[in-house]
Backbone as ProteinMPNN parsed JSONL, in Angstrom:
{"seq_chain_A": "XXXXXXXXXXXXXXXXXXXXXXXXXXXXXXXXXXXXXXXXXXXXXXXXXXXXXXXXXXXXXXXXXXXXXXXXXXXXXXXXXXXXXXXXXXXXXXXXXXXXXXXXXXXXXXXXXXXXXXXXXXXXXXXXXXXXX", "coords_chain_A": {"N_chain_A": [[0.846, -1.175, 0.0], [1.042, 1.987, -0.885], [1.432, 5.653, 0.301], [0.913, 8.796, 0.336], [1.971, 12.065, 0.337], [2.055, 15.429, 0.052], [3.236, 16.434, -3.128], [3.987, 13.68, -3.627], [4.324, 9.65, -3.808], [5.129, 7.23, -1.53], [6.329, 4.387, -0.457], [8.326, 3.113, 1.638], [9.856, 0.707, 3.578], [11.827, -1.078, 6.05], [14.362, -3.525, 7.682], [15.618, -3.189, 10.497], [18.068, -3.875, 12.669], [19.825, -3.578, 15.546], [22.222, -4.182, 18.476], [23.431, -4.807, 21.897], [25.633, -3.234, 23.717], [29.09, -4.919, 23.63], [27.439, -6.983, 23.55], [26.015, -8.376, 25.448], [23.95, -9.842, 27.465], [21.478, -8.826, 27.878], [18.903, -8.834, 27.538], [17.62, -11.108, 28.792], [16.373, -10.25, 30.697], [13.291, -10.008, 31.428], [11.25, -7.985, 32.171], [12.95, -5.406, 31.445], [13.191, -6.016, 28.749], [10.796, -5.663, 27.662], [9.996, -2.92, 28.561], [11.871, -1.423, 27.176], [10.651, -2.674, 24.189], [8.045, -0.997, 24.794], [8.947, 1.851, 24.985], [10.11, 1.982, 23.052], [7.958, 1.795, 20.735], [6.734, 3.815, 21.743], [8.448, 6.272, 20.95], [7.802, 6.059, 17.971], [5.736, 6.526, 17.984], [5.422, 9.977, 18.449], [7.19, 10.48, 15.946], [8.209, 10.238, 12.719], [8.026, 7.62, 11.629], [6.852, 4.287, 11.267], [6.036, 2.146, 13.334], [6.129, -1.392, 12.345], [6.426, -4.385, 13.378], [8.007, -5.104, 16.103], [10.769, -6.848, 18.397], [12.636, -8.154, 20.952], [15.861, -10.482, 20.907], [18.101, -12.399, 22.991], [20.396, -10.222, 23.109], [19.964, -8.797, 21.022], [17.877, -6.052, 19.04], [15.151, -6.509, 16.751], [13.54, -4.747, 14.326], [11.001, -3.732, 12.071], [10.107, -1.124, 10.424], [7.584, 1.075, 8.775], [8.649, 4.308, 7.208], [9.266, 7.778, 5.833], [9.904, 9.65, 3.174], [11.344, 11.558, 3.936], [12.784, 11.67, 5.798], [16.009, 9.878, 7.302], [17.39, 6.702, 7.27], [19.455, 6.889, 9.301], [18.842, 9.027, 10.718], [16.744, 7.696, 11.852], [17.74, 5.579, 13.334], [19.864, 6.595, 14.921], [17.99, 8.263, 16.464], [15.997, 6.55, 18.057], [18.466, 4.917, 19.221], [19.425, 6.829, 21.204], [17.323, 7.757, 22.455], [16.092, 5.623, 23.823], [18.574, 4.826, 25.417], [18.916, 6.732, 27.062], [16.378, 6.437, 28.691], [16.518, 3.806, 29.542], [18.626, 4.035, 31.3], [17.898, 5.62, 33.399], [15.75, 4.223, 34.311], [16.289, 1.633, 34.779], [19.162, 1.875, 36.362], [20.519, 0.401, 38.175], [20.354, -2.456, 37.556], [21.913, -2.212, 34.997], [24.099, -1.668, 35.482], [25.454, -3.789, 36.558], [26.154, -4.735, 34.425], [27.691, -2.93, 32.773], [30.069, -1.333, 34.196], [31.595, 0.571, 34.604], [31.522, 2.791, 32.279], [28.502, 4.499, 31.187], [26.864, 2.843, 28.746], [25.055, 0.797, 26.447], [23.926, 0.608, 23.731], [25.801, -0.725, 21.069], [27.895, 0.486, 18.354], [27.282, 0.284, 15.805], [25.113, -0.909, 13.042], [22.47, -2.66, 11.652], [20.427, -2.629, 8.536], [18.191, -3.313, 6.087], [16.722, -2.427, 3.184], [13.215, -3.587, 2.259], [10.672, -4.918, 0.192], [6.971, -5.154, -0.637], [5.797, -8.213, -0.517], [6.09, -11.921, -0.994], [8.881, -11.914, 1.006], [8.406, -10.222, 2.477], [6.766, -10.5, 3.911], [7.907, -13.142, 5.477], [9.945, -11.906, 6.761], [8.65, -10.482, 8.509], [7.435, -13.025, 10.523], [10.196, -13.821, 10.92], [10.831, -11.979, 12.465], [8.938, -11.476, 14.703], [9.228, -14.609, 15.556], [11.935, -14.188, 17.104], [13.464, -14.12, 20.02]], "CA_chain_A": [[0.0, 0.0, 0.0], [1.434, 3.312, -1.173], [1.255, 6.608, 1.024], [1.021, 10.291, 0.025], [2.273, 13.158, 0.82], [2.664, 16.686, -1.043], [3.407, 15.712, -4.59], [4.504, 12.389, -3.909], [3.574, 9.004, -3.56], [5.758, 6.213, -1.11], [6.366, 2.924, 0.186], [9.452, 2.416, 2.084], [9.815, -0.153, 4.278], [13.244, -1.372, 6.612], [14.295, -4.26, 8.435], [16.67, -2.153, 11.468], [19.022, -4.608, 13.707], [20.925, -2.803, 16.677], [22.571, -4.745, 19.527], [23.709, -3.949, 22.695], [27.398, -2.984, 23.812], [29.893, -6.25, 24.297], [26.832, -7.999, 22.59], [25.382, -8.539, 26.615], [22.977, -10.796, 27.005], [20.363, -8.087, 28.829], [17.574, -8.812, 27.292], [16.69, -12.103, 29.64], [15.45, -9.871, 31.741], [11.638, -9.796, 30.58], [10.943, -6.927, 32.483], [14.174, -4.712, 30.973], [13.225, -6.267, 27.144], [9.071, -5.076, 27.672], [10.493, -1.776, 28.884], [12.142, -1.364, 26.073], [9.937, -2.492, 23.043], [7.289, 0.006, 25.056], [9.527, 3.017, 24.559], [10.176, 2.487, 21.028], [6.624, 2.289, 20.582], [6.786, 5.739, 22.281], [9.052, 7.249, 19.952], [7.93, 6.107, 16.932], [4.204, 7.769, 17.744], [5.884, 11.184, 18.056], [8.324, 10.21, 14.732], [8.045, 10.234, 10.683], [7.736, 6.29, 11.268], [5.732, 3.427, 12.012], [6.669, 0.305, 13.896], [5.197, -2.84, 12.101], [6.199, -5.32, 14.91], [9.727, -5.229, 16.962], [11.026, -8.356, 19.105], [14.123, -8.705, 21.202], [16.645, -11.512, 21.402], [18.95, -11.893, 24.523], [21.312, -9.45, 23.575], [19.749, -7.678, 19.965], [16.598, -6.231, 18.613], [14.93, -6.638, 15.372], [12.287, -3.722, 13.935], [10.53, -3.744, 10.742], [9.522, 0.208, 10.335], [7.446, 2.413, 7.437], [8.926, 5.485, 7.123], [8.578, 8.913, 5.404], [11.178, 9.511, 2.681], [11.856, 13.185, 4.645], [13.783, 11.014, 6.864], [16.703, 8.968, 6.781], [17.549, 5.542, 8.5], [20.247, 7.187, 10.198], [18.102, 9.73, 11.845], [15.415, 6.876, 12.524], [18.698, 4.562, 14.159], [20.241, 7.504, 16.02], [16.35, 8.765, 17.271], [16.377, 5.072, 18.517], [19.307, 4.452, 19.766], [19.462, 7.707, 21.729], [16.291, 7.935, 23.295], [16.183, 4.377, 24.493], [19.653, 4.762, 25.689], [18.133, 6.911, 28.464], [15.396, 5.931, 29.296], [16.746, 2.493, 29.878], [19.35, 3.856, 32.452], [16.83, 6.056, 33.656], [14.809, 3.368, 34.664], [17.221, 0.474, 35.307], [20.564, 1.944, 36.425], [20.899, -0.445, 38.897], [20.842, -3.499, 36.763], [22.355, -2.062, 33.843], [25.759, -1.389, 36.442], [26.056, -4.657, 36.98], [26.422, -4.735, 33.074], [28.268, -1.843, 32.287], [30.614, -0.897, 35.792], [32.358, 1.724, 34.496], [31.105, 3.599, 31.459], [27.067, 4.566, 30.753], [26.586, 1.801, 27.85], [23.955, 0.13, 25.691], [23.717, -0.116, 22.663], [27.068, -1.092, 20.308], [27.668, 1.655, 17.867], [27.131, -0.206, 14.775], [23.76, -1.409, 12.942], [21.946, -3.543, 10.333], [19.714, -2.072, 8.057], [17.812, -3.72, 4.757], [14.951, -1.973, 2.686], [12.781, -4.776, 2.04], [9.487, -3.917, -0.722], [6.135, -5.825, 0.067], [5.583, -9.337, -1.007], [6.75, -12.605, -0.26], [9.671, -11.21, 1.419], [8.282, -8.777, 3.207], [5.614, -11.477, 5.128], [8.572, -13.592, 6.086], [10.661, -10.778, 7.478], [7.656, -10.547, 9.78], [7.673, -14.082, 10.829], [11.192, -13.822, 11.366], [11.164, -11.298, 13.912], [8.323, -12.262, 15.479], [9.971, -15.536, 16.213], [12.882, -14.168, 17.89], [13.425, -14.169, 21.79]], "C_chain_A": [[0.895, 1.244, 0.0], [1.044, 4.438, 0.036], [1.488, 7.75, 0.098], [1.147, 11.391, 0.846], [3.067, 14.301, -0.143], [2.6, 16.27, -2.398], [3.854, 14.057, -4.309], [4.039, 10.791, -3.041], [4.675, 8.277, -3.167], [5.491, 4.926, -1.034], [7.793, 2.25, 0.483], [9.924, 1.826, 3.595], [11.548, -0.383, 4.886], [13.485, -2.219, 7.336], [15.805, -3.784, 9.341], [17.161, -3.486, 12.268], [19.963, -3.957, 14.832], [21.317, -4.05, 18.006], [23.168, -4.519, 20.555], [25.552, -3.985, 22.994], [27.713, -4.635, 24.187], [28.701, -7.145, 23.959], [26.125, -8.894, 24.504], [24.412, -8.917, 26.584], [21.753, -10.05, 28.261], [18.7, -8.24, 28.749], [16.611, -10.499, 27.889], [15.857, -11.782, 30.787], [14.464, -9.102, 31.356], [11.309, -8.437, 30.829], [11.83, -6.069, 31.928], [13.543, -4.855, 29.295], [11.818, -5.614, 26.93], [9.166, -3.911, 27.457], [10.816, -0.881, 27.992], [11.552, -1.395, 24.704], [8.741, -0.661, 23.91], [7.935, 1.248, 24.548], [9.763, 3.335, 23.252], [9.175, 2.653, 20.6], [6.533, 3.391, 20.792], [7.426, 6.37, 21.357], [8.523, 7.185, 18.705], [6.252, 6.722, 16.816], [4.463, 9.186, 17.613], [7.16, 11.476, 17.165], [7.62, 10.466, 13.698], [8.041, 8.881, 10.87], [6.962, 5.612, 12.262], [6.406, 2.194, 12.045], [6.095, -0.512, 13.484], [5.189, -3.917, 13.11], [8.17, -5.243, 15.225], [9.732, -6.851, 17.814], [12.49, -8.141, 19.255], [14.641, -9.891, 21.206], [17.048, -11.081, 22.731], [19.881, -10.732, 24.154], [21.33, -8.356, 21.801], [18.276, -7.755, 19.588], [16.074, -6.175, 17.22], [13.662, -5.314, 15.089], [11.918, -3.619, 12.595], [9.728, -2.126, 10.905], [8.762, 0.526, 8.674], [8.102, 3.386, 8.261], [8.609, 6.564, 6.035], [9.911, 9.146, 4.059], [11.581, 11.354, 2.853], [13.057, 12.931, 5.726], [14.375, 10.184, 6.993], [16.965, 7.825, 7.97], [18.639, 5.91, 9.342], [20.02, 7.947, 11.713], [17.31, 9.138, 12.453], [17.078, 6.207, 13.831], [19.292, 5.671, 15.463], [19.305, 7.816, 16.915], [16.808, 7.649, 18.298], [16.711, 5.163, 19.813], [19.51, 5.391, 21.222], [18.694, 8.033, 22.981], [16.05, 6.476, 24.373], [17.271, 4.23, 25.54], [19.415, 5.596, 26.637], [17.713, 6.981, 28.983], [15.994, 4.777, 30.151], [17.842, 3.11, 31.395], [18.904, 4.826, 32.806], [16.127, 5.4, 34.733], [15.626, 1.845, 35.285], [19.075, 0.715, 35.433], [21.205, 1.028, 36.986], [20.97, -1.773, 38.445], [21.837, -3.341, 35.714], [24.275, -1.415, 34.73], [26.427, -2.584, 36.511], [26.614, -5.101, 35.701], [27.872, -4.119, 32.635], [29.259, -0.968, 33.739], [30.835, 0.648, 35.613], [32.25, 2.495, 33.621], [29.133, 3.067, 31.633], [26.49, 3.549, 29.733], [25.468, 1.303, 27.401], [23.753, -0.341, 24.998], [25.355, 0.025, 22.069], [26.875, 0.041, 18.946], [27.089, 1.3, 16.284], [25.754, -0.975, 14.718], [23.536, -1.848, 11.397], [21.114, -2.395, 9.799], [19.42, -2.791, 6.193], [16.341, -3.172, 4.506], [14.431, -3.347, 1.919], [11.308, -3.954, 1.124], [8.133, -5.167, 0.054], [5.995, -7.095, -0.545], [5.879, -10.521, -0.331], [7.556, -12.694, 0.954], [9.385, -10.797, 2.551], [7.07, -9.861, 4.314], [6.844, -12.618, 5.856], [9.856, -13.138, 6.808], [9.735, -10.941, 8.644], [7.719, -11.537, 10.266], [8.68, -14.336, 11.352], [11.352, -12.689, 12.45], [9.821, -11.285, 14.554], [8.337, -13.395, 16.31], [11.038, -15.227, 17.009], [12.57, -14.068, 19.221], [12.918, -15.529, 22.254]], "O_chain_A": [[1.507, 1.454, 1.047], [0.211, 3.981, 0.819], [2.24, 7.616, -0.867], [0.521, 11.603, 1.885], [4.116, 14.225, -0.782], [1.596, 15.613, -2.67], [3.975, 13.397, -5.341], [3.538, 10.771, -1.917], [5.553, 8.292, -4.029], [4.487, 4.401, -1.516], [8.309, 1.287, -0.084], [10.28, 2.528, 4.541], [12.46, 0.105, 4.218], [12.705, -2.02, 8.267], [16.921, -4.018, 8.877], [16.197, -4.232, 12.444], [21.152, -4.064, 14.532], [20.38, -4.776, 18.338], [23.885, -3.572, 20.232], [26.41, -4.698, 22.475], [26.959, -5.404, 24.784], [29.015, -8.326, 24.113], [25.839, -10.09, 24.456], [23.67, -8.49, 25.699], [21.313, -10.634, 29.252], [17.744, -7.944, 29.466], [15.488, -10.892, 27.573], [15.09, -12.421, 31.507], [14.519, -7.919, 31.02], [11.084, -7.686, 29.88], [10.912, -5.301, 31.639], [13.441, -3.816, 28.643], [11.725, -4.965, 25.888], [8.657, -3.45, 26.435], [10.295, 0.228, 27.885], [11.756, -0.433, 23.963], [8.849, 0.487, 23.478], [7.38, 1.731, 23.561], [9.695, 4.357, 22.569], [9.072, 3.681, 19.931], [6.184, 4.115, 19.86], [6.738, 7.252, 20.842], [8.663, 8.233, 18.076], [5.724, 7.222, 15.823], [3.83, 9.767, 16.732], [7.988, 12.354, 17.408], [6.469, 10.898, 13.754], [8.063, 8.543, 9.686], [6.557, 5.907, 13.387], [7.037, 1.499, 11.25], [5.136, -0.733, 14.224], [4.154, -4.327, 13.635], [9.167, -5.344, 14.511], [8.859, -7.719, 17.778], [13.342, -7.996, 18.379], [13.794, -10.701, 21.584], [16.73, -10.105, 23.41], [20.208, -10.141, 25.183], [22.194, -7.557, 21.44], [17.543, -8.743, 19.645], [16.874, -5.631, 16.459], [12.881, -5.162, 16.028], [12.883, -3.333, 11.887], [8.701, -2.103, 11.583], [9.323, 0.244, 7.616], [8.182, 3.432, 9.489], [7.671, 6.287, 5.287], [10.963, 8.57, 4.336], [11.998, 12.119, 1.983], [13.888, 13.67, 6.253], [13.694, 9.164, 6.893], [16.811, 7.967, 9.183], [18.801, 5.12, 10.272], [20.431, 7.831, 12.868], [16.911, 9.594, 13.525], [17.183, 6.554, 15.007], [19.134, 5.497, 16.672], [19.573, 7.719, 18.112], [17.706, 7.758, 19.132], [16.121, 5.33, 20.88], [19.729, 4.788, 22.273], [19.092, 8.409, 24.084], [15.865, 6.544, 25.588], [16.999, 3.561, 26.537], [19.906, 5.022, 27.609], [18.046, 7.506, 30.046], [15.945, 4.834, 31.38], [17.71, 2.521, 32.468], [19.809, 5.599, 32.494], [15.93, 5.886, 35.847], [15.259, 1.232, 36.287], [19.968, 0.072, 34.882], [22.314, 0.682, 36.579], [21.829, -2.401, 39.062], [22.611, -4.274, 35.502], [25.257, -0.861, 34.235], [27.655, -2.664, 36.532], [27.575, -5.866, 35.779], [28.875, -4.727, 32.263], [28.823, 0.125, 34.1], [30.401, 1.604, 36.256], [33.023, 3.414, 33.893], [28.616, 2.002, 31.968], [25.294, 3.398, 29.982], [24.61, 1.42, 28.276], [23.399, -1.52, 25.011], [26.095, 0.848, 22.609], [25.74, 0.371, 18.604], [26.461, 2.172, 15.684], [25.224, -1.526, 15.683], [24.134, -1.541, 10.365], [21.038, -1.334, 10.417], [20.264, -2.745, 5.299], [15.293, -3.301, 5.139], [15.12, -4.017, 1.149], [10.957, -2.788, 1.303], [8.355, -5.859, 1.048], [6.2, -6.803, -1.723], [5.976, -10.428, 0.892], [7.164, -13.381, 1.897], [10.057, -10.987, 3.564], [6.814, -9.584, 5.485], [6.516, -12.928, 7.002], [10.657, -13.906, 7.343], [10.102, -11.519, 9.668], [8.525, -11.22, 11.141], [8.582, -15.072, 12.335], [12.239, -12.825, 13.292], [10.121, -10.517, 15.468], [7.78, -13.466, 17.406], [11.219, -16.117, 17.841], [11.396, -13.93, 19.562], [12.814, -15.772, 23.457]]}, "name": "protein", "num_of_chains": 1, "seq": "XXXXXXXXXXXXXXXXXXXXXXXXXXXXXXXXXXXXXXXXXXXXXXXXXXXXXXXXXXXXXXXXXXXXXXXXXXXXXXXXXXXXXXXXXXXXXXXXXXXXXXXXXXXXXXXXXXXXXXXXXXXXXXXXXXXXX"}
């Protein structure tokens, strides 16, 4: 399904991967990984994109987004990465110490990113991160 806006007509889709520093296996703690999808949900209602479905592993998360083509996956990954990144120690400093001793930490600076179109493809992308965790 296409979108509009101004003169122009979209449809761009992304399958985003980020993981956390030292690749830490934080996300067994249910309550910490919930915490988390919730907030991205949060950002991406006051964003240029839309979350199709997210899902953590133990120690990375997967996101299938629309977006706007006003805005680039860098600014979506940084938004992200940023905002999550303090919330989370915000909200769980005290676990995330026992993680991280001596620097603030989270996420690893580096990230996936594939534009995926709709079809085949694009229904077993979903499936696949749906299954994770």
């Amino acid at each position: 399904m296409y979108k509009s806006k101004n003169h122009s007509k979209y449809s761009l889709t992304a399958h985003i991967v980020f993981a956390t520093k030292y690749r830490k296996k934080l996300f067994n703690d249910r309550l910490l990984a919930e915490e988390l999808k919730a907030k991205l949900i949060v950002i991406s209602y006051k964003s240029n994109f839309d979350i199709i479905t997210l899902e953590v592993d133990i120690d990375h998360i997967h996101i299938l987004i629309d977006y706007e083509p006003n805005i680039s996956i860098v600014q979506i990954v940084r938004r992200l990465k940023q905002e999550t990144h303090h919330h989370m120690w915000t909200i769980f400093e005290k676990e995330l110490r026992m993680y991280y001793w001596y620097d603030r930490l989270f996420w690893s600076k580096g990230y996936f990113v594939c534009s995926i179109g709709k079809g085949s493809s694009y229904d077993t992308i979903i499936k696949y991160i749906d299954n994770q965790g």
